[in-house]
Short mmCIF file of C-alpha atoms in Angstrom, two decimals:
data_model
loop_
_atom_site.label_atom_id
_atom_site.label_comp_id
_atom_site.label_asym_id
_atom_site.label_seq_id
_atom_site.Cartn_x
_atom_site.Cartn_y
_atom_site.Cartn_z
CA UNK A 93 -12.45 -53.21 64.76
CA UNK A 94 -8.69 -52.99 64.41
CA UNK A 95 -8.54 -56.65 63.69
CA UNK A 96 -11.09 -56.36 60.92
CA UNK A 97 -9.19 -53.39 59.50
CA UNK A 98 -5.92 -55.34 59.50
CA UNK A 99 -7.59 -58.26 57.83
CA UNK A 100 -8.98 -55.98 55.15
CA UNK A 101 -5.63 -54.24 54.59
CA UNK A 102 -3.95 -57.61 54.22
CA UNK A 103 -6.37 -58.86 51.64
CA UNK A 104 -4.62 -59.61 48.32
CA UNK A 105 -5.80 -58.32 44.93
CA UNK A 106 -3.68 -58.99 41.84
CA UNK A 107 -0.72 -60.16 43.92
CA UNK A 108 -0.68 -57.06 46.15
CA UNK A 109 -2.37 -56.26 49.43
CA UNK A 110 -4.70 -53.37 49.97
CA UNK A 111 -2.05 -51.89 52.24
CA UNK A 112 0.42 -51.90 49.35
CA UNK A 113 -2.03 -50.01 47.16
CA UNK A 114 -2.69 -47.46 49.87
CA UNK A 115 1.06 -46.96 50.36
CA UNK A 116 1.46 -46.35 46.68
CA UNK A 117 -1.41 -43.85 46.56
CA UNK A 118 -0.07 -42.05 49.63
CA UNK A 119 3.44 -41.96 48.16
CA UNK A 120 2.11 -40.43 44.94
CA UNK A 121 0.20 -37.74 46.86
CA UNK A 122 3.16 -36.93 49.13
CA UNK A 123 5.44 -36.79 46.10
CA UNK A 124 3.09 -34.39 44.41
CA UNK A 125 3.03 -32.11 47.46
CA UNK A 126 6.82 -32.19 47.83
CA UNK A 127 7.41 -31.47 44.16
CA UNK A 128 4.98 -28.54 44.29
CA UNK A 129 6.96 -27.09 47.16
CA UNK A 130 10.24 -27.73 45.41
CA UNK A 131 8.89 -26.19 42.18
CA UNK A 132 7.96 -22.97 44.00
CA UNK A 133 11.37 -22.85 45.69
CA UNK A 134 13.28 -23.56 42.47
CA UNK A 135 11.29 -21.01 40.47
CA UNK A 136 11.71 -18.38 43.20
CA UNK A 137 15.46 -19.10 43.24
CA UNK A 138 15.74 -18.83 39.50
CA UNK A 139 13.81 -15.54 39.52
CA UNK A 140 16.11 -14.19 42.24
CA UNK A 141 19.30 -15.04 40.38
CA UNK A 142 18.03 -13.96 36.96
CA UNK A 143 16.04 -10.95 38.11
CA UNK A 144 18.91 -8.61 37.31
CA UNK A 145 19.15 -9.87 33.75
CA UNK A 146 17.68 -7.76 30.96
CA UNK A 147 17.25 -10.80 28.73
CA UNK A 148 14.50 -13.39 28.61
CA UNK A 149 16.72 -16.23 29.81
CA UNK A 150 14.88 -16.38 33.14
CA UNK A 151 11.55 -16.78 31.35
CA UNK A 152 12.98 -19.62 29.27
CA UNK A 153 14.31 -21.42 32.36
CA UNK A 154 11.09 -20.97 34.33
CA UNK A 155 8.92 -22.09 31.43
CA UNK A 156 11.10 -25.16 30.90
CA UNK A 157 10.93 -26.06 34.60
CA UNK A 158 7.15 -25.57 34.87
CA UNK A 159 6.07 -27.24 31.63
CA UNK A 160 8.62 -29.92 30.99
CA UNK A 161 11.26 -30.79 33.59
CA UNK A 162 9.23 -30.90 36.85
CA UNK A 163 6.19 -32.69 35.29
CA UNK A 164 8.51 -35.26 33.71
CA UNK A 165 10.30 -35.90 37.04
CA UNK A 166 6.94 -36.27 38.76
CA UNK A 167 5.77 -38.86 36.23
CA UNK A 168 9.06 -40.80 36.48
CA UNK A 169 8.78 -40.91 40.28
CA UNK A 170 5.20 -42.10 39.96
CA UNK A 171 6.27 -44.89 37.61
CA UNK A 172 9.02 -45.87 40.09
CA UNK A 173 6.53 -45.96 42.95
CA UNK A 174 4.06 -48.10 40.97
CA UNK A 175 6.90 -50.51 40.08
CA UNK A 176 7.21 -51.35 43.76
CA UNK A 177 4.02 -53.37 43.40
CA UNK A 178 4.05 -56.94 42.22
CA UNK A 179 2.71 -56.48 38.72
CA UNK A 180 2.19 -58.89 35.89
CA UNK A 181 4.54 -59.02 32.92
CA UNK A 182 1.93 -57.36 30.71
CA UNK A 183 1.45 -54.39 33.09
CA UNK A 184 5.21 -54.00 33.47
CA UNK A 185 5.53 -53.96 29.70
CA UNK A 186 2.80 -51.31 29.48
CA UNK A 187 4.59 -49.19 32.06
CA UNK A 188 7.85 -49.45 30.11
CA UNK A 189 6.02 -48.35 26.96
CA UNK A 190 4.33 -45.47 28.86
CA UNK A 191 7.74 -44.32 30.16
CA UNK A 192 9.16 -44.35 26.63
CA UNK A 193 6.17 -42.43 25.29
CA UNK A 194 6.33 -39.84 28.08
CA UNK A 195 10.10 -39.45 27.62
CA UNK A 196 9.74 -38.84 23.88
CA UNK A 197 6.77 -36.49 24.40
CA UNK A 198 8.47 -34.28 26.98
CA UNK A 199 11.86 -34.51 25.24
CA UNK A 200 10.49 -33.40 21.86
CA UNK A 201 8.50 -30.60 23.40
CA UNK A 202 11.47 -29.38 25.44
CA UNK A 203 13.79 -29.43 22.41
CA UNK A 204 11.23 -27.54 20.30
CA UNK A 205 10.74 -25.06 23.10
CA UNK A 206 14.51 -24.55 23.37
CA UNK A 207 14.89 -24.03 19.60
CA UNK A 208 11.95 -21.62 19.50
CA UNK A 209 13.11 -19.49 22.43
CA UNK A 210 16.72 -19.52 21.27
CA UNK A 211 15.83 -18.32 17.78
CA UNK A 212 13.46 -15.68 19.17
CA UNK A 213 16.13 -14.49 21.62
CA UNK A 214 18.73 -14.36 18.86
CA UNK A 215 16.53 -12.36 16.48
CA UNK A 216 15.45 -10.01 19.30
CA UNK A 217 19.08 -9.28 20.19
CA UNK A 218 19.81 -8.53 16.52
CA UNK A 219 17.00 -5.95 16.63
CA UNK A 220 14.77 -7.73 14.13
CA UNK A 221 11.23 -6.42 13.68
CA UNK A 222 8.28 -8.31 15.25
CA UNK A 223 7.09 -9.23 11.77
CA UNK A 224 10.45 -10.86 11.11
CA UNK A 225 10.20 -12.91 14.32
CA UNK A 226 6.68 -13.91 13.36
CA UNK A 227 7.91 -15.03 9.95
CA UNK A 228 10.39 -17.35 11.74
CA UNK A 229 7.48 -19.59 12.77
CA UNK A 230 7.33 -21.14 9.31
CA UNK A 231 10.92 -22.42 9.57
CA UNK A 232 10.40 -23.51 13.17
CA UNK A 233 7.41 -25.63 12.14
CA UNK A 234 9.69 -27.54 9.77
CA UNK A 235 12.22 -28.13 12.58
CA UNK A 236 9.46 -29.18 14.94
CA UNK A 237 8.28 -31.82 12.45
CA UNK A 238 11.84 -33.13 12.17
CA UNK A 239 12.22 -33.27 15.95
CA UNK A 240 8.93 -35.17 16.34
CA UNK A 241 9.98 -37.52 13.52
CA UNK A 242 13.30 -38.28 15.28
CA UNK A 243 11.45 -38.76 18.54
CA UNK A 244 9.07 -41.21 16.93
CA UNK A 245 11.97 -43.23 15.50
CA UNK A 246 13.56 -43.26 18.93
CA UNK A 247 10.35 -44.53 20.44
CA UNK A 248 9.98 -47.28 17.84
CA UNK A 249 13.55 -48.31 18.43
CA UNK A 250 12.91 -48.64 22.16
CA UNK A 251 9.81 -50.67 21.48
CA UNK A 252 11.86 -53.23 19.53
CA UNK A 253 11.04 -52.27 15.97
CA UNK A 254 13.72 -52.34 13.20
CA UNK A 255 14.31 -48.63 12.73
CA UNK A 256 16.94 -49.18 10.04
CA UNK A 257 14.33 -50.78 7.79
CA UNK A 258 11.89 -47.92 8.47
CA UNK A 259 14.52 -45.29 7.66
CA UNK A 260 15.41 -47.08 4.43
CA UNK A 261 11.74 -47.19 3.45
CA UNK A 262 11.34 -43.51 4.29
CA UNK A 263 14.36 -42.68 2.18
CA UNK A 264 13.01 -44.39 -0.92
CA UNK A 265 9.56 -42.93 -0.28
CA UNK A 266 11.06 -39.48 0.24
CA UNK A 267 12.70 -39.57 -3.20
CA UNK A 268 9.35 -40.51 -4.77
CA UNK A 269 7.54 -37.76 -2.86
CA UNK A 270 10.22 -35.21 -3.81
CA UNK A 271 9.80 -36.04 -7.49
CA UNK A 272 6.06 -35.81 -7.26
CA UNK A 273 6.08 -32.53 -5.31
CA UNK A 274 8.72 -30.51 -7.05
CA UNK A 275 6.58 -27.37 -7.14
CA UNK A 276 5.82 -27.59 -3.42
CA UNK A 277 9.51 -28.09 -2.57
CA UNK A 278 10.39 -25.21 -4.89
CA UNK A 279 8.06 -22.93 -2.94
CA UNK A 280 9.55 -24.28 0.31
CA UNK A 281 13.13 -23.51 -0.73
CA UNK A 282 11.95 -20.11 -1.99
CA UNK A 283 10.55 -19.50 1.53
CA UNK A 284 14.04 -20.12 2.94
CA UNK A 285 15.44 -17.65 0.38
CA UNK A 286 12.88 -15.00 1.42
CA UNK A 287 13.62 -15.56 5.13
CA UNK A 288 17.39 -15.48 4.99
CA UNK A 289 17.96 -13.07 2.04
CA UNK A 290 15.11 -10.75 3.12
CA UNK A 291 14.02 -9.22 -0.23
CA UNK A 292 10.92 -8.16 1.59
CA UNK A 293 9.23 -8.56 4.95
CA UNK A 294 5.69 -8.36 6.37
CA UNK A 295 4.43 -4.79 6.08
CA UNK A 296 6.62 -3.88 3.09
CA UNK A 297 5.08 -2.17 0.07
CA UNK A 298 6.39 -3.98 -3.02
CA UNK A 299 5.99 -4.10 -6.75
CA UNK A 300 6.54 -7.59 -8.22
CA UNK A 301 6.09 -7.55 -11.98
CA UNK A 302 2.63 -6.09 -12.52
CA UNK A 303 1.53 -6.86 -8.95
CA UNK A 304 1.48 -3.99 -6.45
CA UNK A 305 0.59 -4.11 -2.74
CA UNK A 306 1.58 -4.56 0.89
CA UNK A 307 2.89 -7.89 2.17
CA UNK A 308 0.55 -9.20 4.86
CA UNK A 309 1.75 -12.77 5.33
CA UNK A 310 4.74 -14.93 4.28
CA UNK A 311 3.84 -18.60 4.41
CA UNK A 312 5.83 -21.74 3.66
CA UNK A 313 4.23 -22.12 0.23
CA UNK A 314 2.62 -18.81 -0.59
CA UNK A 315 2.78 -15.13 0.37
CA UNK A 316 -0.28 -12.90 0.69
CA UNK A 317 -0.29 -9.34 -0.64
CA UNK A 318 -2.97 -6.73 -0.08
CA UNK A 319 -3.28 -4.82 -3.38
CA UNK A 320 -4.11 -1.15 -3.77
CA UNK A 321 -7.67 -2.03 -4.85
CA UNK A 322 -8.21 -3.94 -1.60
CA UNK A 323 -8.30 -7.58 -2.60
CA UNK A 324 -5.88 -10.20 -1.25
CA UNK A 325 -3.40 -11.58 -3.73
CA UNK A 326 -1.95 -15.04 -3.04
CA UNK A 327 1.34 -15.66 -4.88
CA UNK A 328 3.57 -18.77 -4.76
CA UNK A 329 6.93 -18.05 -3.17
CA UNK A 330 8.77 -19.51 -6.18
CA UNK A 331 7.16 -16.95 -8.51
CA UNK A 332 8.03 -14.07 -6.17
CA UNK A 333 11.68 -15.12 -5.99
CA UNK A 334 11.95 -15.29 -9.80
CA UNK A 335 10.31 -11.90 -10.28
CA UNK A 336 12.24 -8.58 -9.97
CA UNK A 337 10.92 -6.97 -6.79
CA UNK A 338 10.77 -3.24 -6.09
CA UNK A 339 10.73 -2.79 -2.31
CA UNK A 340 9.76 0.71 -1.15
CA UNK A 341 10.35 0.07 2.56
CA UNK A 342 13.85 1.51 2.72
CA UNK A 343 13.13 4.38 0.37
CA UNK A 344 13.84 7.61 2.23
CA UNK A 345 13.41 10.13 -0.63
CA UNK A 346 11.59 10.33 -3.97
CA UNK A 347 13.21 11.62 -7.18
CA UNK A 348 10.55 13.39 -9.28
CA UNK A 349 10.98 14.07 -12.97
CA UNK A 350 8.32 15.89 -14.96
CA UNK A 351 8.15 17.99 -18.12
CA UNK A 352 6.13 20.91 -19.43
CA UNK A 353 5.49 22.01 -23.02
CA UNK A 354 5.72 25.71 -24.01
CA UNK A 355 4.37 27.28 -27.21
CA UNK A 356 6.85 28.14 -30.00
CA UNK A 357 5.54 31.70 -30.18
CA UNK A 358 7.06 32.41 -26.75
CA UNK A 359 9.79 35.05 -27.10
CA UNK A 360 13.39 33.84 -26.91
CA UNK A 361 14.14 36.05 -23.88
CA UNK A 362 11.27 34.48 -21.94
CA UNK A 363 12.42 30.97 -22.96
CA UNK A 364 15.76 31.71 -21.34
CA UNK A 365 14.10 32.89 -18.12
CA UNK A 366 11.90 29.82 -17.70
CA UNK A 367 14.59 27.55 -16.04
CA UNK A 368 15.12 30.17 -13.35
CA UNK A 369 11.38 30.63 -12.86
CA UNK A 370 10.95 26.87 -12.43
CA UNK A 371 13.88 26.74 -10.01
CA UNK A 372 12.42 29.52 -7.88
CA UNK A 373 9.04 27.80 -7.72
CA UNK A 374 10.39 24.36 -6.81
CA UNK A 375 12.89 25.73 -4.26
CA UNK A 376 10.05 27.24 -2.19
CA UNK A 377 8.85 23.76 -1.26
CA UNK A 378 10.41 21.41 1.28
CA UNK A 379 12.38 19.59 -1.45
CA UNK A 380 15.88 19.43 -2.84
CA UNK A 381 15.99 21.10 -6.26
CA UNK A 382 18.07 19.26 -8.81
CA UNK A 383 17.75 20.95 -12.21
CA UNK A 384 15.48 22.60 -14.78
CA UNK A 385 16.51 22.65 -18.43
CA UNK A 386 15.15 23.09 -21.96
CA UNK A 387 15.15 19.44 -22.92
CA UNK A 388 13.92 19.25 -26.52
CA UNK A 389 12.47 21.12 -29.45
CA UNK A 390 9.47 19.02 -30.33
CA UNK A 391 7.26 19.03 -33.41
CA UNK A 392 4.66 21.23 -31.82
CA UNK A 393 6.20 22.52 -28.55
CA UNK A 394 9.34 23.36 -26.62
CA UNK A 395 9.87 20.88 -23.78
CA UNK A 396 11.37 21.72 -20.41
CA UNK A 397 12.36 19.05 -17.88
CA UNK A 398 12.34 19.56 -14.11
CA UNK A 399 13.92 17.31 -11.55
CA UNK A 400 13.68 17.59 -7.76
CA UNK A 401 13.89 15.27 -4.75
CA UNK A 402 11.16 14.97 -2.12
CA UNK A 403 12.69 14.44 1.32
CA UNK A 404 10.09 11.90 2.34
CA UNK A 405 9.00 8.47 1.15
CA UNK A 406 5.33 9.16 1.90
CA UNK A 407 3.33 9.13 -1.34
CA UNK A 408 0.75 11.63 -0.05
CA UNK A 409 3.49 14.08 0.93
CA UNK A 410 4.93 13.81 -2.59
CA UNK A 411 1.53 14.41 -4.20
CA UNK A 412 0.81 17.43 -2.01
CA UNK A 413 4.18 18.99 -2.89
CA UNK A 414 3.88 18.24 -6.60
CA UNK A 415 0.35 19.64 -6.69
CA UNK A 416 1.51 22.85 -5.06
CA UNK A 417 4.39 23.16 -7.59
CA UNK A 418 2.03 22.68 -10.52
CA UNK A 419 -0.39 25.31 -9.23
CA UNK A 420 2.43 27.77 -8.73
CA UNK A 421 3.80 27.13 -12.24
CA UNK A 422 0.37 27.79 -13.73
CA UNK A 423 0.04 31.05 -11.77
CA UNK A 424 3.55 32.23 -12.53
CA UNK A 425 3.29 31.44 -16.27
CA UNK A 426 -0.06 33.27 -16.45
CA UNK A 427 1.49 36.32 -14.75
CA UNK A 428 4.46 36.32 -17.14
CA UNK A 429 2.32 35.68 -20.25
CA UNK A 430 3.90 32.27 -20.97
CA UNK A 431 1.55 29.88 -22.75
CA UNK A 432 1.43 26.14 -22.60
CA UNK A 433 0.85 24.20 -25.80
CA UNK A 434 -2.42 22.50 -26.51
CA UNK A 435 -3.86 20.71 -29.58
CA UNK A 436 -5.60 23.06 -32.08
CA UNK A 437 -7.57 22.03 -35.15
CA UNK A 438 -7.82 24.40 -38.17
CA UNK A 439 -10.54 23.75 -40.73
CA UNK A 440 -9.92 25.25 -44.22
CA UNK A 441 -13.10 26.61 -45.92
CA UNK A 442 -13.80 27.34 -49.53
CA UNK A 443 -13.44 31.11 -50.08
CA UNK A 444 -16.09 31.33 -52.85
CA UNK A 445 -19.15 30.04 -51.06
CA UNK A 446 -17.78 30.03 -47.52
CA UNK A 447 -18.79 26.42 -47.09
CA UNK A 448 -16.86 23.33 -46.23
CA UNK A 449 -15.84 21.18 -49.16
CA UNK A 450 -15.03 17.65 -48.21
CA UNK A 451 -12.57 17.14 -51.06
CA UNK A 452 -10.65 20.26 -50.10
CA UNK A 453 -10.87 19.87 -46.33
CA UNK A 454 -7.46 20.10 -44.67
CA UNK A 455 -6.79 19.72 -40.98
CA UNK A 456 -3.62 19.93 -39.04
CA UNK A 457 -2.54 20.06 -35.47
CA UNK A 458 -0.45 23.11 -34.68
CA UNK A 459 0.90 24.68 -31.57
CA UNK A 460 -1.65 26.95 -29.95
#
């Protein structure tokens, strides 16, 4: 039985014995077991040394070890074990190509992971909002494409292709593409302006020209705004950058200016008392009173202007306060016999027959 087994193990297939193949398979399995044990030990060590850290450096290291470094080492060892066999030139060439592809794949992923985690860590330390960190993904996608492009050129160079010729062709083609896609590139550069200059962020309530709404998404080419009426507005970034933008996010107070019209028949003494009456009414609310003055003598009314500051940016709070002030003004003026102006129409009638005569009809708007 042993003799038969030895004869079988010594049989040759593709220039290698069965024994050689079994050794290779066993070595791959043993290597996998050893690397699993090493991975657990290394990760436990990293956690122990970085456990006292309040940053996310330990998570970055552990993720890099688990997803990139240890799997790459395992594959390299497997390739080295397989190379111990007597392989044909074609298979050896395929293995070399596979090693280059695996190296570029894990290298590009590791670099992208390092860039992503570094940027996230940097923005987090600066105290940036989660929406700001989310917005960073657009720029990172551009860097990821560049990293994969460089990795592809590196791979082609290792495979024996003339990379210089390819780069020259890409340069000429890039100029043609840039000329044909000026609008797209304009939106892309505008995205960089929005990200670094921060005229607005996700969640901000803005007014851009005649467009009003809350920013829900900032993309590489367009930004999406939820308008007050509920629909989603998609605007190119280039247009947003060119448009004056009113951002209400950092508004802490609201300055309110409003006017009231008083009838001319109001006595002069009462007219002088009105600023103090308005001041007393406004000062009762949770606001900062600024001023109340007789502003103008109009054609049909006397105009008073009132200015106060609401100590909140909330629009509903402002409306509640302003509504209360208006009600109190109405009640106070009614109590003091002060009348507001309102349009009045007087129709002149013929005195003889007490009927309207079209040719003698006169109308005018006077103060009530």
